[in-house]
XYZ file of N, CA, C and O in Angstrom:
768
model
N 0.463 -1.378 -0.179
C -0.246 -0.092 0.171
C 1.003 1.136 0.103
O 1.785 0.951 0.889
N 0.687 2.447 -1.059
C 1.228 3.570 -1.092
C 0.117 4.440 -0.400
O -0.611 4.440 0.075
N 1.198 5.617 0.187
C 0.392 6.612 0.852
C -0.366 7.173 0.296
O -1.293 7.484 0.685
N -0.657 7.035 -1.187
C -1.769 7.895 -1.635
C -2.885 7.096 -1.700
O -3.657 7.936 -1.769
N -2.836 5.673 -1.347
C -3.986 4.969 -1.181
C -4.744 5.084 0.134
O -5.964 4.944 -0.002
N -4.056 6.137 0.762
C -5.310 6.248 2.426
C -5.819 7.532 2.045
O -7.252 7.355 2.200
N -5.931 8.037 0.861
C -6.974 9.291 0.707
C -7.891 8.332 -0.410
O -8.916 9.372 0.405
N -7.551 7.578 -1.102
C -8.762 7.212 -1.757
C -9.373 6.292 -1.048
O -11.034 5.700 -1.168
N -9.100 5.551 -0.100
C -9.941 4.835 0.914
C -10.123 5.191 2.327
O -10.683 4.588 3.272
N -10.718 6.376 2.151
C -11.369 7.157 3.276
C -12.820 6.790 3.162
O -13.703 6.831 2.622
N -13.351 6.570 4.505
C -14.847 6.060 4.914
C -15.366 7.315 5.222
O -15.213 8.011 6.232
N -16.588 7.352 4.743
C -17.591 8.182 5.077
C -18.380 8.127 6.542
O -18.348 7.013 6.369
N -18.316 8.889 7.124
C -18.466 8.759 8.452
C -20.192 9.126 8.249
O -20.513 10.315 7.700
N -20.858 8.252 9.043
C -22.577 8.323 9.080
C -22.830 9.034 10.865
O -22.393 8.180 11.361
N -23.660 9.951 10.388
C -24.020 10.733 12.263
C -25.041 10.556 12.389
O -26.580 11.206 11.677
N -25.569 9.829 13.687
C -27.495 9.662 13.920
C -27.234 11.042 14.268
O -27.021 11.613 14.932
N -28.432 11.208 13.647
C -29.022 12.474 13.740
C -30.703 12.662 14.649
O -30.692 13.658 14.859
N -30.725 11.445 15.194
C -32.100 10.808 16.179
C -31.599 11.590 17.980
O -32.441 12.190 18.168
N -30.306 11.646 17.888
C -29.842 12.095 18.970
C -29.130 13.593 18.855
O -28.254 13.600 18.464
N -29.752 14.694 19.313
C -29.289 16.237 18.944
C -28.799 16.442 20.130
O -29.119 16.144 21.552
N -27.544 17.283 19.673
C -26.515 17.549 21.136
C -27.204 19.260 21.335
O -27.530 20.126 20.074
N -27.803 19.698 22.576
C -27.828 21.391 22.882
C -27.159 21.943 23.314
O -26.783 21.430 24.389
N -26.526 22.993 22.278
C -25.724 24.032 22.138
C -26.092 25.174 22.806
O -26.997 25.784 22.268
N -24.769 25.443 24.056
C -25.331 26.925 24.362
C -23.429 27.868 23.682
O -22.813 27.318 24.001
N -23.924 29.172 23.686
C -22.583 29.952 23.623
C -22.656 30.963 24.165
O -23.356 31.870 24.895
N -21.395 30.725 25.328
C -20.971 32.333 25.911
C -20.418 32.658 25.526
O -19.220 32.800 25.649
N -20.615 33.987 25.498
C -19.982 35.587 25.115
C -19.971 35.073 22.872
O -19.670 34.309 22.766
N -20.450 36.220 22.816
C -20.787 36.414 20.746
C -19.676 37.180 20.503
O -20.635 38.086 19.510
N -18.711 37.500 20.836
C -17.614 37.951 20.018
C -17.282 37.365 19.323
O -17.799 36.291 18.393
N -16.066 38.103 18.197
C -15.649 37.596 17.315
C -14.984 36.085 16.975
O -15.340 35.877 16.317
N -14.377 35.437 17.888
C -14.257 34.152 18.445
C -15.149 33.002 18.402
O -15.533 31.814 17.695
N -16.367 33.675 18.805
C -17.860 32.662 18.486
C -18.338 32.482 17.188
O -19.097 31.756 16.910
N -18.176 33.614 16.049
C -18.092 33.375 14.684
C -17.630 32.010 14.126
O -18.231 31.352 13.569
N -16.563 31.513 14.760
C -15.941 30.123 14.033
C -16.497 28.937 14.743
O -16.742 28.008 14.080
N -17.655 28.961 16.140
C -17.668 27.999 16.981
C -18.930 28.107 15.983
O -19.254 26.150 16.164
N -19.809 28.851 16.176
C -20.846 28.625 15.153
C -21.060 28.130 14.230
O -22.004 27.226 13.687
N -20.182 28.800 13.112
C -19.763 28.369 11.698
C -19.666 26.736 11.943
O -20.190 25.731 11.048
N -18.820 26.257 12.686
C -18.719 24.759 12.703
C -20.110 24.111 13.476
O -20.204 23.176 12.713
N -21.135 24.457 14.011
C -21.572 23.915 14.438
C -22.519 23.707 14.158
O -23.383 22.495 13.612
N -22.997 24.933 13.401
C -23.599 25.013 12.054
C -23.504 23.730 10.410
O -24.704 23.025 9.642
N -22.796 23.135 10.746
C -21.888 22.195 9.763
C -22.394 20.744 10.354
O -22.380 20.022 9.626
N -22.924 20.762 11.892
C -23.168 19.463 12.347
C -24.553 19.349 12.214
O -25.739 19.873 12.630
N -24.823 17.711 11.222
C -26.059 17.662 11.226
C -26.917 17.482 12.079
O -28.577 17.095 12.896
N -26.602 17.140 13.666
C -26.681 16.686 15.019
C -26.742 17.800 15.785
O -26.601 17.360 16.982
N -26.783 19.112 15.698
C -26.410 20.142 16.981
C -27.455 20.947 16.464
O -27.864 21.769 15.719
N -28.148 21.240 18.076
C -29.003 21.824 17.430
C -28.591 23.638 19.300
O -28.338 23.102 19.880
N -28.353 24.842 18.288
C -27.801 25.674 19.016
C -29.318 26.360 20.029
O -30.182 27.115 18.848
N -29.197 26.295 21.035
C -30.671 26.536 21.682
C -30.908 27.937 22.288
O -31.185 28.105 23.226
N -29.269 28.357 22.473
C -28.746 29.787 23.473
C -27.868 30.570 23.291
O -26.963 29.641 23.534
N -28.079 31.364 24.238
C -26.754 32.433 24.152
C -26.513 33.126 25.021
O -27.920 34.065 25.410
N -25.605 33.662 25.498
C -25.318 34.824 26.325
C -24.157 36.020 26.195
O -23.585 35.059 25.920
N -24.428 37.201 26.531
C -23.333 38.241 26.090
C -23.222 39.075 27.142
O -24.604 39.073 27.854
N -22.688 39.898 27.705
C -22.987 40.744 28.905
C -23.541 42.014 28.187
O -23.927 42.924 29.160
N -23.408 42.592 26.990
C -24.022 43.511 26.130
C -25.519 43.359 25.824
O -25.354 42.418 25.039
N -26.191 43.938 26.376
C -27.864 43.969 26.327
C -27.848 43.740 24.513
O -27.447 44.679 23.572
N -28.510 42.726 24.005
C -28.729 42.497 22.603
C -27.616 42.138 21.450
O -27.991 41.502 20.836
N -26.673 41.922 22.439
C -25.762 41.551 21.595
C -25.322 39.937 20.879
O -25.735 39.744 19.787
N -26.105 39.121 21.645
C -26.137 37.454 21.413
C -27.665 37.608 20.573
O -27.333 36.930 19.595
N -28.453 38.083 20.618
C -29.653 38.253 19.746
C -28.931 38.538 18.115
O -29.541 38.303 17.415
N -28.503 39.943 18.006
C -27.990 40.157 16.999
C -27.222 39.362 15.950
O -27.076 39.251 14.945
N -26.161 38.681 17.032
C -25.148 37.339 17.030
C -26.216 36.637 16.052
O -25.572 35.838 15.082
N -26.806 35.807 16.596
C -27.739 34.691 15.916
C -28.381 35.078 14.970
O -28.394 34.100 13.489
N -29.001 36.263 14.919
C -29.604 36.984 13.431
C -29.118 37.118 12.614
O -29.309 36.389 11.212
N -27.369 37.401 12.891
C -26.920 37.267 11.245
C -26.156 36.354 10.931
O -26.214 35.875 9.477
N -26.347 34.982 11.745
C -26.077 33.918 11.361
C -27.145 33.265 10.949
O -27.167 31.942 10.669
N -28.210 33.825 10.813
C -29.899 33.167 10.407
C -30.309 32.097 11.169
O -31.014 31.560 11.072
N -29.605 32.003 12.741
C -30.205 31.236 13.376
C -31.468 31.426 14.373
O -31.653 32.250 15.191
N -32.373 30.921 14.426
C -33.920 31.235 15.003
C -33.744 30.668 15.788
O -33.562 29.064 16.137
N -34.438 30.835 16.823
C -35.287 30.233 18.044
C -34.157 29.671 19.223
O -34.448 28.920 20.006
N -33.303 30.688 18.972
C -32.109 30.942 20.135
C -32.915 31.472 21.382
O -32.904 32.966 20.743
N -32.498 31.132 22.330
C -32.864 31.954 23.595
C -31.685 32.971 24.041
O -30.724 32.398 23.919
N -32.268 33.833 24.221
C -31.018 35.659 24.484
C -31.001 36.220 25.155
O -30.299 36.888 25.656
N -31.996 35.829 25.924
C -32.444 37.268 27.095
C -31.978 36.409 28.475
O -32.896 36.916 29.356
N -30.684 36.532 28.471
C -30.145 36.539 29.379
C -28.980 37.428 30.188
O -28.270 38.230 29.034
N -28.990 38.072 31.397
C -28.079 39.087 31.556
C -26.963 38.238 32.356
O -25.941 39.812 32.309
N -26.987 37.369 32.271
C -25.248 36.662 32.587
C -24.805 35.206 31.983
O -26.344 34.629 31.533
N -24.390 34.921 31.971
C -23.825 33.467 31.452
C -24.720 32.053 32.619
O -25.496 31.351 31.960
N -24.423 32.849 34.049
C -24.708 31.873 34.876
C -26.905 31.879 34.700
O -26.898 31.456 35.641
N -27.198 33.172 34.559
C -28.644 33.196 34.156
C -28.994 31.943 33.372
O -29.982 31.295 33.078
N -28.003 31.796 31.887
C -28.613 31.155 31.347
C -28.450 29.444 31.851
O -29.166 29.009 31.154
N -27.445 29.357 32.319
C -26.574 28.264 32.987
C -28.099 27.440 34.082
O -28.366 26.092 34.115
N -28.612 28.837 34.540
C -29.716 28.483 35.789
C -30.692 28.019 34.356
O -31.708 27.643 35.679
N -31.479 28.204 33.424
C -32.444 28.173 33.261
C -32.394 26.538 32.769
O -31.879 26.191 31.750
N -33.129 25.864 33.123
C -33.210 24.491 33.122
C -33.745 23.665 31.964
O -34.045 22.876 31.405
N -34.856 24.782 31.223
C -35.680 24.325 30.390
C -34.503 24.137 29.368
O -35.590 23.517 28.037
N -33.389 24.777 29.032
C -32.741 24.411 27.890
C -32.182 22.932 27.670
O -31.915 22.678 26.363
N -32.013 22.215 28.598
C -31.330 21.344 28.871
C -30.337 21.185 27.735
O -30.256 20.242 27.074
N -29.231 21.484 28.024
C -27.630 21.888 27.706
C -27.114 21.023 27.487
O -26.554 19.929 28.745
N -26.503 20.394 26.568
C -25.565 19.420 26.643
C -24.103 19.593 26.682
O -23.169 19.269 27.705
N -23.880 21.098 26.248
C -22.571 21.759 25.897
C -22.897 23.374 26.205
O -23.610 23.367 25.647
N -21.364 23.587 26.415
C -21.681 25.274 26.000
C -20.258 25.220 25.182
O -19.172 24.771 26.101
N -19.737 26.616 24.539
C -18.918 26.902 23.740
C -18.578 28.403 24.704
O -19.682 29.051 24.838
N -17.514 28.472 25.332
C -16.871 29.719 26.129
C -16.081 30.394 25.702
O -14.454 29.988 24.998
N -16.739 31.490 25.186
C -16.211 32.600 23.921
C -15.866 34.248 24.421
O -15.931 34.766 23.855
N -15.737 34.177 25.846
C -15.527 35.233 26.292
C -14.394 35.911 26.127
O -13.459 35.005 25.517
N -14.182 36.537 26.599
C -12.506 37.555 26.854
C -11.711 36.592 27.681
O -12.125 36.246 28.515
N -10.209 36.742 27.602
C -9.554 35.698 28.409
C -9.979 35.533 29.862
O -10.205 34.436 30.283
N -9.623 36.580 30.164
C -9.816 36.849 31.673
C -11.031 36.176 32.494
O -11.116 35.977 33.652
N -12.405 35.889 31.761
C -13.260 35.707 31.978
C -13.773 33.579 31.797
O -14.641 33.201 32.137
N -12.528 33.319 31.045
C -12.648 31.714 30.516
C -12.977 31.036 32.037
O -14.043 30.100 31.795
N -12.028 31.429 32.814
C -12.627 30.389 34.328
C -13.467 30.391 34.882
O -14.278 29.347 34.991
N -13.954 31.651 35.231
C -15.172 31.548 35.901
C -16.168 31.495 35.005
O -16.933 30.498 35.149
N -16.443 31.524 33.557
C -17.514 30.774 32.728
C -16.967 29.034 32.717
O -18.200 28.251 32.756
N -16.097 28.554 32.425
C -16.314 27.030 32.510
C -16.605 26.532 33.887
O -17.003 25.687 33.570
N -15.712 27.121 34.787
C -16.067 26.690 36.054
C -17.697 26.934 36.376
O -18.354 25.663 36.806
N -18.087 27.497 36.650
C -19.897 27.489 36.548
C -20.884 27.378 35.721
O -21.425 25.864 36.273
N -20.042 26.344 34.220
C -20.910 25.680 33.480
C -20.820 24.231 34.100
O -21.453 23.060 33.642
N -19.224 23.834 34.053
C -19.025 22.534 34.764
C -20.086 22.268 35.625
O -20.595 20.932 36.237
N -20.006 22.964 36.691
C -21.018 22.485 38.099
C -22.121 22.726 37.980
O -22.942 22.590 38.584
N -22.582 23.207 36.302
C -24.314 23.240 36.551
C -24.242 21.839 35.642
O -25.702 21.597 35.392
N -23.601 21.286 35.545
C -23.394 19.601 34.953
C -23.360 19.388 33.305
O -23.926 19.101 32.964
N -22.983 20.661 32.824
C -22.747 20.749 31.374
C -20.963 20.696 31.085
O -20.516 21.287 31.974
N -21.347 20.134 29.755
C -20.015 19.619 29.151
C -19.355 21.122 28.426
O -20.460 21.774 28.239
N -17.907 21.003 28.420
C -17.398 22.613 28.138
C -16.367 22.014 26.976
O -15.460 21.853 27.020
N -16.431 23.412 25.609
C -15.589 23.701 24.887
C -15.033 24.926 25.406
O -15.857 25.788 25.070
N -13.695 25.126 25.741
C -13.291 26.216 25.760
C -12.325 26.997 24.995
O -11.112 26.140 24.729
N -13.027 28.112 24.494
C -11.769 28.510 23.553
C -10.854 28.864 24.276
O -9.997 28.784 25.405
N -9.408 28.703 23.256
C -7.642 28.768 23.735
C -7.749 30.338 23.799
O -8.644 31.043 23.604
N -7.010 30.868 25.034
C -6.245 30.067 25.473
C -7.111 29.870 26.920
O -8.022 30.069 27.060
N -6.803 28.457 27.501
C -7.897 27.903 28.009
C -7.998 28.978 29.697
O -9.306 29.236 30.024
N -7.048 29.615 29.878
C -7.370 30.796 31.198
C -6.002 31.731 31.678
O -5.319 31.458 30.325
N -6.028 32.444 32.339
C -5.116 33.193 32.273
C -3.590 32.726 33.408
O -2.706 33.216 33.370
N -4.567 32.314 34.631
C -3.146 31.785 35.302
C -2.857 30.703 35.977
O -4.467 29.493 35.616
N -2.148 29.831 36.528
C -2.832 28.463 36.845
C -3.293 28.036 37.761
O -3.681 27.435 37.424
N -3.430 29.301 38.438
C -4.407 29.127 39.911
C -5.980 28.994 39.199
O -6.329 27.913 39.771
N -6.085 29.265 38.233
C -7.750 29.069 37.476
C -7.662 27.668 36.396
O -8.198 27.412 37.291
N -6.151 27.172 35.772
C -6.263 26.111 35.440
C -6.329 25.142 36.157
O -7.443 23.783 36.202
N -5.821 25.289 37.392
C -6.183 23.842 38.566
C -7.550 24.125 39.419
O -8.303 22.967 39.200
N -8.198 25.402 39.299
C -9.659 25.469 39.630
C -10.852 24.853 38.674
O -11.413 24.677 38.953
N -10.104 24.994 37.201
C -10.928 24.246 35.874
C -11.287 22.777 36.195
O -11.795 22.336 36.273
N -9.544 22.559 35.992
C -9.727 20.785 36.513
C -10.184 20.410 37.226
O -11.087 19.325 37.169
N -9.983 21.007 38.239
C -11.076 20.658 39.865
C -12.288 21.041 39.516
O -13.508 19.861 40.012
N -13.021 21.853 39.005
C -14.607 21.756 38.513
C -14.802 20.639 37.469
O -16.139 19.775 37.548
N -13.622 20.107 36.404
C -13.967 18.759 35.600
C -14.177 17.908 36.838
O -14.991 17.066 36.195
N -13.328 17.589 36.953
C -13.492 16.110 38.209
C -14.215 16.406 38.833
O -14.989 15.182 38.841
N -14.669 17.389 39.531
C -16.001 17.234 40.735
C -17.382 17.249 39.631
O -17.800 16.114 39.678
N -17.397 17.747 39.000
C -18.550 17.728 37.508
C -18.526 16.352 37.258
O -19.608 15.588 36.835
N -17.781 15.870 36.756
C -17.722 14.283 35.453
C -18.150 14.617 34.470
O -18.405 13.532 33.831
N -18.274 16.236 34.129
C -18.201 16.194 31.916
C -17.033 16.511 31.796
O -16.341 16.198 32.163
N -16.849 16.745 30.156
C -16.090 16.962 30.008
C -15.470 18.071 29.566
O -16.366 19.087 28.861
N -14.199 18.557 29.562
C -13.923 20.054 29.546
C -12.782 19.560 28.051
O -11.789 18.516 28.167
N -12.793 20.441 27.031
C -11.711 20.311 25.964
C -12.372 22.105 25.561
O -12.398 22.920 25.232
N -10.476 21.931 25.624
C -10.048 23.221 25.531
C -9.546 23.436 23.805
O -9.663 22.942 22.964
N -9.967 24.962 22.947
C -10.914 25.034 21.756
C -9.861 25.047 21.018
O -9.213 25.744 20.189
N -8.754 24.116 21.186
C -6.966 24.129 20.510
C -6.717 22.664 20.143
O -6.049 21.865 20.392
N -7.634 22.276 18.723
C -7.705 20.664 18.374
C -7.175 20.412 17.378
O -8.154 19.884 16.055
N -5.811 20.658 17.251
C -5.624 20.256 15.623
C -5.393 18.471 15.530
O -5.714 18.534 14.224
N -5.944 18.206 16.520
C -6.264 16.200 16.101
C -7.323 16.149 15.329
O -7.677 14.724 14.580
N -8.090 17.632 15.099
C -9.636 16.779 14.848
C -9.588 17.629 13.409
O -10.419 17.104 12.119
N -8.292 18.289 12.843
C -8.419 18.597 11.375
C -7.856 17.271 10.418
O -7.449 16.278 11.269
N -8.438 17.237 9.527
C -8.211 16.533 8.212
C -7.125 15.796 8.334
O -6.756 15.084 8.044
N -5.912 17.146 8.214
C -4.509 16.439 7.983
C -4.384 15.501 9.426
O -3.449 14.812 9.069
N -4.314 15.678 10.128
C -3.818 15.067 11.407
C -4.705 13.915 11.375
O -4.170 12.556 11.764
N -6.013 14.059 11.003
C -6.456 12.644 10.817
C -6.239 11.312 10.100
O -5.648 10.827 10.699
N -5.571 12.073 9.290
C -4.988 11.316 8.249
C -3.459 10.827 8.570
O -2.799 9.767 8.057
N -2.518 11.995 9.337
C -1.005 11.368 9.939
C -1.602 10.129 10.617
O -0.999 9.113 10.677
N -2.409 10.357 11.646
C -3.323 8.808 12.445
C -3.207 8.370 11.655
O -2.670 6.723 12.017
N -3.615 8.112 10.762
C -4.548 6.691 10.057
C -3.111 5.803 9.583
O -3.402 5.078 9.594
N -2.106 6.971 8.866
C -0.849 6.426 7.991
C -0.169 6.015 9.629
O 0.086 4.491 9.314
N 0.379 6.509 10.188
C 0.863 5.687 10.839
C 0.575 4.921 12.332
O 1.264 3.421 11.916
N -1.267 4.536 12.177
C -1.493 3.523 12.618
C -1.727 2.185 11.427
O -1.768 1.242 12.409
N -1.746 2.384 10.412
C -1.500 1.609 9.601
C -0.162 0.240 9.456
O -0.287 -0.656 8.803
N 0.913 1.174 10.212
C 1.938 0.787 10.042
C 3.287 0.494 8.750
O 4.191 0.328 8.553
N 2.092 1.310 7.723
C 3.128 1.688 6.656
C 4.398 2.391 6.972
O 4.968 2.016 5.800
N 4.575 2.983 7.639
C 6.013 3.655 7.891
C 6.833 2.871 8.881
O 7.734 3.175 9.286
N 6.087 1.850 9.585
C 7.047 0.879 9.924
C 6.427 1.228 12.127
O 5.389 2.121 12.395
N 7.545 1.462 12.743
C 6.983 1.530 13.742
C 7.896 2.808 14.445
O 8.838 3.195 14.022
N 7.079 3.561 14.169
C 7.498 4.940 15.015
C 7.745 5.381 16.126
O 7.104 5.342 17.281
N 8.995 5.656 16.591
C 9.637 6.006 17.956
C 9.796 7.346 18.283
O 10.058 7.444 19.101
N 9.595 8.257 16.946
C 10.020 9.798 17.229
C 9.429 10.634 16.535
O 9.285 10.519 15.095
N 8.857 11.676 16.762
C 8.271 12.641 15.450
C 8.022 13.818 16.584
O 8.362 14.223 17.619
N 8.752 14.911 16.051
C 9.038 16.055 16.244
C 8.058 17.233 15.164
O 7.626 17.148 14.157
N 7.729 17.979 16.029
C 6.338 18.992 15.224
C 7.115 20.027 15.554
O 7.199 20.777 16.275
N 6.324 21.570 15.287
C 6.101 22.526 15.564
C 4.960 23.220 14.833
O 4.067 22.764 14.689
N 4.627 24.662 15.272
C 3.680 25.229 14.848
C 4.078 26.690 14.608
O 5.170 26.981 15.043
N 3.033 27.389 14.304
C 3.157 28.856 14.143
C 2.097 29.533 13.649
O 0.899 29.138 13.590
N 2.220 30.854 13.721
C 1.254 31.685 13.149
C 1.435 32.491 12.384
O 2.691 33.672 12.072
N 1.059 32.414 11.145
C 1.226 33.135 9.905
C 1.190 34.569 10.044
O 1.017 35.585 9.357
N -0.193 35.011 10.592
C -0.455 36.586 10.519
C -0.139 37.171 11.468
O -1.046 38.339 12.330
N 0.550 37.179 12.636
C 0.844 37.338 13.733
C 0.001 38.028 14.923
O -0.903 36.682 14.932
N -0.468 38.373 16.081
C -1.128 38.181 16.889
C -2.393 38.535 16.599
O -2.182 40.030 16.239
N -3.614 38.086 16.793
C -4.665 38.490 16.483
C -5.062 40.346 17.201
O -4.826 40.273 18.242
N -5.565 40.750 16.600
C -5.946 42.505 16.934
C -7.336 42.654 16.327
O -7.135 43.456 15.289
N -8.401 42.101 16.782
C -9.735 41.984 16.361
C -10.327 43.597 17.178
O -9.555 44.215 18.230
N -10.736 44.685 16.050
C -11.259 46.022 16.593
C -10.383 47.196 16.985
O -10.178 47.581 17.811
N -9.264 46.782 16.027
C -7.886 47.576 16.809
C -6.893 47.398 17.751
O -5.943 48.497 18.539
N -7.575 46.202 18.538
C -6.769 46.140 19.814
C -5.860 44.544 19.766
O -6.698 43.891 18.944
N -5.357 44.612 21.333
C -5.252 42.715 21.145
C -5.572 42.361 21.838
O -5.072 42.759 23.398
N -5.924 40.960 22.183
C -6.298 39.957 23.558
C -5.688 39.916 24.206
O -6.005 39.439 25.248
N -4.357 39.878 23.978
C -3.180 39.443 24.956
C -2.622 40.622 25.752
O -2.182 41.001 26.813
N -2.883 41.871 25.729
C -2.358 43.088 26.176
C -2.336 42.801 27.585
O -1.498 43.286 28.549
N -3.932 42.166 28.565
C -3.888 42.753 29.942
C -3.846 40.924 30.628
O -3.942 40.542 31.361
């Protein structure tokens, strides 16, 4: 088998849409756009709620993406998490960095799985508290830096597991950013 054969032998994944995942988004700024675009591509996901500290911002966000029926009348993420009628399976935490820890901890302690945008948090102490909340809740915490789900990474994994390369005993990798530090709206999110 040659390496080109791996592309030709891709299996089509079938998703069971009978079980729907109910999602809420906390923070509807620019990074939330990536989350909603990904959720909208999933046939088994319903976006049911959104919260933002700026009144009306969440409603406009969901309207921009043509998502109807999303509850957005929350003054805070805590109010959204307390709304048991939502029956949330998970939330995306897309707030500014300094609010990642409180939103993630509150969500986990409310019994909701969390997709936490990178960076995970600002301090080591916050990271410890987030992990304690994950362990106590029994829910899943995933940090939104998941190159392992990238199609290229999945292909690399498939090739390595096939044995075509022999026994892989050493891998060296790196990463980089081509466009510098993100500066949405004329600011940089790492200043503080």
